[in-house]
Short mmCIF file of C-alpha atoms and ligand atoms in Angstrom, two decimals:
data_model
loop_
_atom_site.label_atom_id
_atom_site.label_comp_id
_atom_site.label_asym_id
_atom_site.label_seq_id
_atom_site.Cartn_x
_atom_site.Cartn_y
_atom_site.Cartn_z
CA MET A 147 -40.26 5.69 1.94
CA ALA A 148 -37.18 4.31 0.26
CA GLU A 149 -37.32 0.70 -0.86
CA SER A 150 -34.17 -1.08 0.33
CA ILE A 151 -32.42 -3.66 -1.81
CA LEU A 152 -30.78 -6.95 -0.81
CA VAL A 153 -28.69 -8.90 -3.32
CA THR A 154 -26.57 -12.02 -2.73
CA ILE A 155 -23.13 -12.36 -4.29
CA ASP A 156 -24.78 -14.74 -6.77
CA GLY A 157 -26.99 -11.92 -8.01
CA ALA A 158 -30.26 -13.08 -6.41
CA VAL A 159 -32.44 -10.08 -5.51
CA LEU A 160 -34.13 -10.97 -2.20
CA ASP A 161 -36.84 -9.45 -0.07
CA PRO A 162 -34.85 -7.06 2.18
CA ASP A 163 -37.09 -7.91 5.13
CA VAL A 164 -36.24 -11.61 5.07
CA PRO A 165 -33.41 -12.43 7.51
CA ILE A 166 -30.30 -13.89 5.87
CA LEU A 167 -27.82 -14.28 8.75
CA HIS A 168 -27.65 -17.27 11.09
CA GLY A 169 -27.36 -16.57 14.79
CA ASP A 170 -23.81 -17.88 14.82
CA ASP A 171 -22.57 -15.89 11.83
CA LEU A 172 -19.06 -14.71 12.68
CA ALA A 173 -19.91 -11.22 11.44
CA ALA A 174 -22.57 -10.98 14.14
CA VAL A 175 -20.70 -12.65 16.99
CA ARG A 176 -17.10 -11.56 16.28
CA GLY A 177 -17.22 -8.78 13.69
CA ASP A 178 -15.08 -11.25 11.74
CA GLY A 179 -15.41 -10.07 8.17
CA VAL A 180 -14.82 -7.13 5.87
CA PHE A 181 -17.03 -4.65 4.09
CA GLU A 182 -17.18 -1.79 1.61
CA THR A 183 -19.52 1.19 1.34
CA LEU A 184 -20.18 2.50 -2.16
CA LEU A 185 -22.13 5.48 -3.44
CA VAL A 186 -24.84 4.72 -6.00
CA ARG A 187 -25.51 7.69 -8.25
CA ASP A 188 -27.63 7.65 -11.43
CA GLY A 189 -28.10 3.90 -11.15
CA ARG A 190 -24.38 3.18 -11.08
CA ALA A 191 -22.11 2.35 -8.12
CA ARG A 192 -19.06 4.61 -8.23
CA ILE A 193 -15.34 3.75 -8.31
CA VAL A 194 -16.19 0.05 -8.13
CA ASP A 195 -12.66 -1.06 -9.13
CA LEU A 196 -11.08 0.75 -6.18
CA HIS A 197 -13.62 -0.75 -3.78
CA LEU A 198 -13.09 -4.28 -5.11
CA GLN A 199 -9.31 -3.87 -4.86
CA ARG A 200 -9.62 -2.82 -1.23
CA LEU A 201 -12.09 -5.64 -0.49
CA ALA A 202 -9.44 -8.07 -1.75
CA ARG A 203 -6.72 -6.40 0.38
CA SER A 204 -8.94 -6.46 3.47
CA ALA A 205 -9.86 -10.12 2.89
CA LYS A 206 -6.19 -11.02 2.55
CA ALA A 207 -5.38 -9.31 5.84
CA LEU A 208 -8.00 -11.51 7.56
CA ASP A 209 -6.89 -14.70 5.77
CA LEU A 210 -10.23 -14.92 3.99
CA PRO A 211 -10.31 -16.45 0.51
CA ALA A 212 -9.89 -13.87 -2.25
CA PRO A 213 -13.31 -12.41 -3.08
CA ASP A 214 -14.76 -13.37 -6.46
CA GLU A 215 -14.41 -9.97 -8.14
CA GLU A 216 -16.44 -10.91 -11.20
CA LYS A 217 -19.41 -12.08 -9.16
CA TRP A 218 -19.20 -9.04 -6.92
CA ALA A 219 -19.00 -6.64 -9.88
CA SER A 220 -22.10 -8.20 -11.36
CA ALA A 221 -24.02 -8.21 -8.05
CA ILE A 222 -23.02 -4.56 -7.51
CA ASP A 223 -24.36 -3.62 -10.96
CA THR A 224 -27.62 -5.42 -10.22
CA GLY A 225 -28.00 -3.78 -6.81
CA ALA A 226 -27.36 -0.30 -8.17
CA ARG A 227 -29.73 -0.73 -11.11
CA VAL A 228 -32.60 -2.21 -9.07
CA TRP A 229 -32.16 0.46 -6.39
CA ALA A 230 -32.39 3.26 -8.98
CA GLU A 231 -35.44 1.71 -10.66
CA LYS A 232 -37.34 1.40 -7.39
CA ASN A 233 -36.29 4.74 -5.91
CA ASP A 234 -36.63 7.36 -8.63
CA ASN A 235 -32.91 7.29 -9.35
CA ALA A 236 -32.08 8.64 -5.88
CA GLU A 237 -28.53 8.41 -4.55
CA GLY A 238 -28.03 5.20 -2.59
CA LEU A 239 -25.67 3.81 0.03
CA MET A 240 -24.48 0.33 -0.91
CA ARG A 241 -22.88 -1.93 1.68
CA VAL A 242 -20.95 -4.96 0.49
CA VAL A 243 -20.55 -7.51 3.30
CA TYR A 244 -18.12 -10.44 3.28
CA SER A 245 -18.19 -12.44 6.53
CA ARG A 246 -16.25 -15.58 7.37
CA GLY A 247 -19.60 -17.31 7.69
CA ARG A 248 -21.11 -19.47 10.41
CA GLU A 249 -19.10 -20.42 13.46
CA SER A 250 -20.29 -24.01 12.87
CA ALA A 251 -19.20 -23.91 9.19
CA PRO A 252 -16.85 -21.03 8.48
CA VAL A 253 -15.45 -20.48 5.02
CA ASP A 254 -12.10 -22.09 5.76
CA ALA A 255 -13.69 -25.28 7.11
CA VAL A 256 -15.69 -25.89 3.98
CA VAL A 257 -13.87 -24.91 0.84
CA SER A 258 -12.03 -21.90 -0.40
CA ARG A 259 -12.12 -20.92 -4.02
CA ASP A 260 -8.53 -21.91 -4.59
CA ARG A 261 -9.36 -25.36 -3.22
CA ASP A 262 -12.38 -25.90 -5.44
CA ASP A 263 -10.95 -29.13 -6.82
CA THR A 264 -11.75 -30.92 -3.57
CA GLY A 265 -15.19 -31.43 -5.08
CA LEU A 266 -16.91 -29.91 -2.04
CA THR A 267 -19.65 -27.42 -2.69
CA ARG A 268 -19.97 -24.21 -0.70
CA ASP A 269 -23.67 -24.82 -0.09
CA ILE A 270 -23.25 -26.35 3.34
CA GLY A 271 -21.45 -23.33 4.77
CA GLY A 272 -18.74 -20.97 3.71
CA ALA A 273 -18.62 -17.22 3.58
CA THR A 274 -21.67 -15.02 3.97
CA GLU A 275 -21.61 -12.57 1.07
CA TYR A 276 -24.35 -10.09 0.22
CA LEU A 277 -24.96 -6.41 -0.38
CA THR A 278 -27.65 -3.98 0.63
CA VAL A 279 -28.64 -0.62 -0.81
CA GLY A 280 -30.52 1.97 1.20
CA PRO A 281 -30.91 5.74 1.24
CA VAL A 282 -27.91 8.01 1.75
CA PRO A 283 -28.31 9.42 5.28
CA ALA A 284 -29.70 12.97 5.37
CA ARG A 285 -26.49 13.94 7.17
CA ALA A 286 -24.51 13.50 3.92
CA ALA A 287 -26.28 16.37 2.14
CA VAL A 288 -25.89 18.58 5.20
CA VAL A 289 -22.14 18.08 5.59
CA ARG A 290 -21.47 18.36 1.84
CA GLU A 291 -23.16 21.76 2.01
CA ASN A 292 -22.24 23.07 5.47
CA GLY A 293 -19.07 21.19 6.36
CA VAL A 294 -18.22 19.59 9.70
CA LYS A 295 -17.05 20.63 13.15
CA VAL A 296 -14.32 18.24 14.27
CA ILE A 297 -12.41 17.58 17.45
CA THR A 298 -9.23 15.56 17.73
CA ALA A 299 -9.24 12.29 19.68
CA SER A 300 -6.33 10.14 20.73
CA ARG A 301 -6.06 6.74 19.14
CA GLY A 302 -3.52 5.88 21.79
CA TYR A 303 -0.93 4.25 19.60
CA SER A 304 2.10 5.12 17.53
CA ILE A 305 2.30 5.43 13.74
CA ASP A 306 4.58 2.37 14.00
CA LEU A 307 1.80 0.04 15.15
CA ALA A 308 0.60 -1.02 11.69
CA ALA A 309 3.98 -2.49 10.80
CA ALA A 310 4.72 -3.84 14.29
CA ALA A 311 1.35 -5.51 14.82
CA PRO A 312 -0.27 -6.64 11.55
CA TRP A 313 -2.91 -8.54 13.58
CA GLN A 314 -4.37 -5.17 14.50
CA LEU A 315 -5.63 -5.09 10.88
CA LEU A 316 -5.21 -1.33 10.69
CA GLY A 317 -5.26 -1.28 6.88
CA ALA A 318 -8.35 -3.50 6.53
CA LYS A 319 -11.96 -2.34 6.45
CA THR A 320 -13.28 -4.84 8.98
CA LEU A 321 -16.77 -5.23 10.37
CA SER A 322 -15.41 -4.53 13.88
CA TYR A 323 -16.62 -0.97 14.04
CA ALA A 324 -17.72 -0.51 17.65
CA THR A 325 -14.80 1.72 18.65
CA ASN A 326 -15.40 3.97 15.63
CA MET A 327 -19.06 4.33 16.60
CA ALA A 328 -17.99 5.14 20.19
CA ALA A 329 -15.68 7.88 18.91
CA LEU A 330 -18.55 9.42 16.91
CA ARG A 331 -20.77 9.43 20.02
CA TYR A 332 -17.90 11.07 21.92
CA ALA A 333 -17.78 13.79 19.24
CA GLN A 334 -21.51 14.33 19.53
CA ASP A 335 -21.32 14.58 23.31
CA GLN A 336 -18.77 17.36 22.81
CA GLY A 337 -21.00 19.21 20.35
CA ALA A 338 -18.89 18.21 17.34
CA ASP A 339 -19.86 16.31 14.18
CA ASP A 340 -16.81 14.10 13.82
CA VAL A 341 -13.40 13.29 15.25
CA ILE A 342 -9.93 13.17 13.74
CA TYR A 343 -7.79 10.50 15.37
CA LEU A 344 -4.26 11.44 16.41
CA SER A 345 -1.40 8.99 16.95
CA SER A 346 0.44 8.96 20.30
CA GLU A 347 2.98 11.33 18.63
CA GLY A 348 0.15 13.78 17.89
CA ILE A 349 0.17 13.06 14.16
CA VAL A 350 -3.05 13.31 12.14
CA LEU A 351 -4.43 9.87 11.22
CA GLU A 352 -8.00 9.70 9.91
CA SER A 353 -11.64 10.00 10.87
CA PRO A 354 -13.70 6.94 11.85
CA ARG A 355 -15.26 6.82 8.38
CA SER A 356 -13.33 9.29 6.22
CA THR A 357 -9.87 10.39 5.09
CA VAL A 358 -8.24 13.75 5.80
CA ILE A 359 -7.02 15.93 2.90
CA ALA A 360 -5.38 19.34 3.33
CA VAL A 361 -5.53 21.79 0.42
CA GLU A 362 -2.95 24.51 -0.11
CA GLY A 363 -3.40 26.34 -3.40
CA LYS A 364 -3.38 23.57 -5.99
CA ASN A 365 -1.58 21.16 -3.68
CA LEU A 366 -3.34 18.24 -1.98
CA MET A 367 -1.86 16.42 0.98
CA THR A 368 -2.98 13.31 2.91
CA PRO A 369 -1.42 11.02 5.55
CA PRO A 370 0.28 7.77 4.46
CA ALA A 371 -1.49 4.41 4.87
CA GLU A 372 1.66 3.13 6.62
CA SER A 373 0.84 5.35 9.59
CA GLY A 374 -1.94 2.93 10.50
CA ILE A 375 -4.94 4.27 8.63
CA LEU A 376 -7.28 2.74 6.11
CA GLY A 377 -6.42 3.83 2.57
CA GLY A 378 -9.54 5.66 1.34
CA THR A 379 -10.95 4.89 -2.10
CA MET A 380 -12.31 8.44 -2.34
CA GLN A 381 -8.91 9.95 -1.52
CA GLN A 382 -7.34 7.68 -4.15
CA ALA A 383 -9.89 8.70 -6.80
CA ILE A 384 -9.51 12.39 -5.96
CA PHE A 385 -5.71 12.26 -6.18
CA ALA A 386 -5.86 10.44 -9.53
CA GLN A 387 -8.28 13.03 -10.95
CA ALA A 388 -6.29 15.94 -9.48
CA GLU A 389 -3.06 14.69 -11.06
CA LYS A 390 -4.80 14.47 -14.45
CA GLU A 391 -5.85 18.10 -14.04
CA GLY A 392 -2.42 19.37 -13.09
CA TRP A 393 -2.74 19.63 -9.31
CA GLN A 394 0.15 18.57 -7.08
CA THR A 395 -0.50 15.68 -4.72
CA GLU A 396 1.56 14.61 -1.77
CA ILE A 397 1.41 11.84 0.82
CA GLY A 398 3.08 12.92 4.03
CA THR A 399 2.88 13.58 7.73
CA LEU A 400 0.29 16.12 8.85
CA ARG A 401 0.03 17.69 12.27
CA PRO A 402 -3.05 19.47 13.62
CA ALA A 403 -1.36 22.84 12.98
CA ASP A 404 -0.95 21.92 9.30
CA LEU A 405 -4.72 21.51 8.99
CA VAL A 406 -5.40 24.81 10.71
CA CYS A 407 -2.87 26.66 8.54
CA ALA A 408 -3.98 25.11 5.22
CA ASP A 409 -6.29 26.98 2.83
CA ALA A 410 -8.81 24.27 3.66
CA ALA A 411 -8.99 20.82 5.20
CA TRP A 412 -11.55 18.24 4.13
CA LEU A 413 -12.91 14.89 5.26
CA VAL A 414 -13.57 12.73 2.22
CA SER A 415 -15.39 9.42 1.86
CA SER A 416 -17.40 7.48 -0.68
CA ILE A 417 -20.77 8.44 0.78
CA THR A 418 -20.39 11.98 2.10
CA LEU A 419 -17.88 12.83 -0.69
CA ALA A 420 -16.27 16.02 0.61
CA ALA A 421 -17.06 17.79 3.88
CA ARG A 422 -14.97 20.86 4.65
CA ILE A 423 -13.75 21.21 8.23
CA THR A 424 -15.30 24.45 9.42
CA GLU A 425 -14.32 24.19 13.07
CA PHE A 426 -11.28 22.40 14.51
CA ASN A 427 -11.12 21.87 18.28
CA GLY A 428 -13.33 24.92 18.68
CA TYR A 429 -11.21 27.07 16.38
CA GLN A 430 -13.08 28.66 13.48
CA MET A 431 -11.31 27.68 10.25
CA SER A 432 -11.06 30.43 7.64
CA SER A 433 -13.14 29.92 4.50
CA PRO A 434 -11.29 29.30 1.26
CA GLU A 435 -12.21 31.66 -1.58
CA HIS A 436 -13.55 28.91 -3.83
CA PRO A 437 -14.50 25.81 -1.82
CA GLU A 438 -16.60 24.65 -4.77
CA GLU A 439 -13.42 24.04 -6.78
CA PHE A 440 -12.55 21.09 -4.57
CA SER A 441 -16.11 19.75 -4.42
CA ALA A 442 -16.30 19.92 -8.22
CA LEU A 443 -13.01 18.02 -8.47
CA VAL A 444 -14.50 15.32 -6.23
CA ASP A 445 -17.61 15.06 -8.42
CA ARG A 446 -15.44 14.61 -11.51
CA ALA A 447 -13.35 12.00 -9.68
CA ILE A 448 -16.33 9.66 -9.29
CA ASP A 449 -17.83 10.23 -12.72
C1 LIG B 764 -14.49 3.49 5.02
C2 LIG B 764 -13.50 4.25 5.80
C3 LIG B 764 -12.90 5.41 5.27
C4 LIG B 764 -13.34 6.02 3.96
O1 LIG B 764 -13.08 5.21 2.87
P1 LIG B 764 -13.69 5.53 1.44
O2 LIG B 764 -13.24 4.36 0.66
O3 LIG B 764 -13.09 6.78 0.94
O4 LIG B 764 -15.15 5.62 1.59
C5 LIG B 764 -11.92 6.03 6.02
N1 LIG B 764 -11.53 5.57 7.21
C6 LIG B 764 -12.08 4.46 7.76
C7 LIG B 764 -11.61 3.99 9.09
C8 LIG B 764 -13.08 3.77 7.06
O5 LIG B 764 -13.62 2.67 7.61
#
């Protein structure tokens, strides 16, 4: 049995079975907070900088005080190291949680870090900030190896929504995840492994927990964040590595037919890394000659 890890933002390693949320924590009652999911491999969390940058962007979108990146980086190192020590260096799934705190004493009512000179301490309330590390779900190994069957699902809104309605928080990784979980259950009911959301124009957006990349020769293509998707850290790391190695990368509009016609289409994320789409709306995708080329690129991207 894996031994889970719980670490506060202050670096305290706690018993993971001791409860740390109050009943009125806004994460629990409103999903009012942001999070990150990081892969721990060989005792080290991967692409930490990209995750901390996105945590800061997400926090800003929710008007939360800027996260303390130094404290987080240190807590993340501690969590990854303690996880590896206690679990034979197994891969781990780290979740970084930043909630607005208790409804009775949310972070903004107490003190924010840029208002520290008020002399108030954060001890009587404020944000709830901790991370956990647990095993990578067995599903990750399966989809890395065998790929995924996907179906498309309408998201019901236009690619214009992100700009027109910033309160929808489309570019933030918020704790409000119930609709994403519902979409995954819908996929399962249909005999698929995952969904790809389409805009009301029928344009490819993203999956509930991963980013779409189409591969054509040595050309990589992914949808723009402006279309109302969450910018993926894994996609960002892959594109940076690919450019270093002389691949072409492009951010542009993809339609379902573009995925079907590509040499290969992949769902990428921090935890599952790269899962090739093997079936798309029931259509059997052709196999690329060397799928391992892309998977190897992904491994180098997080090294
Ligand atoms: C977390 C998430 C992703 C994947 O992001 P990575 O940083 O690559 O792990 C993609 N889409 C959504 C909606 C997500 O919540």
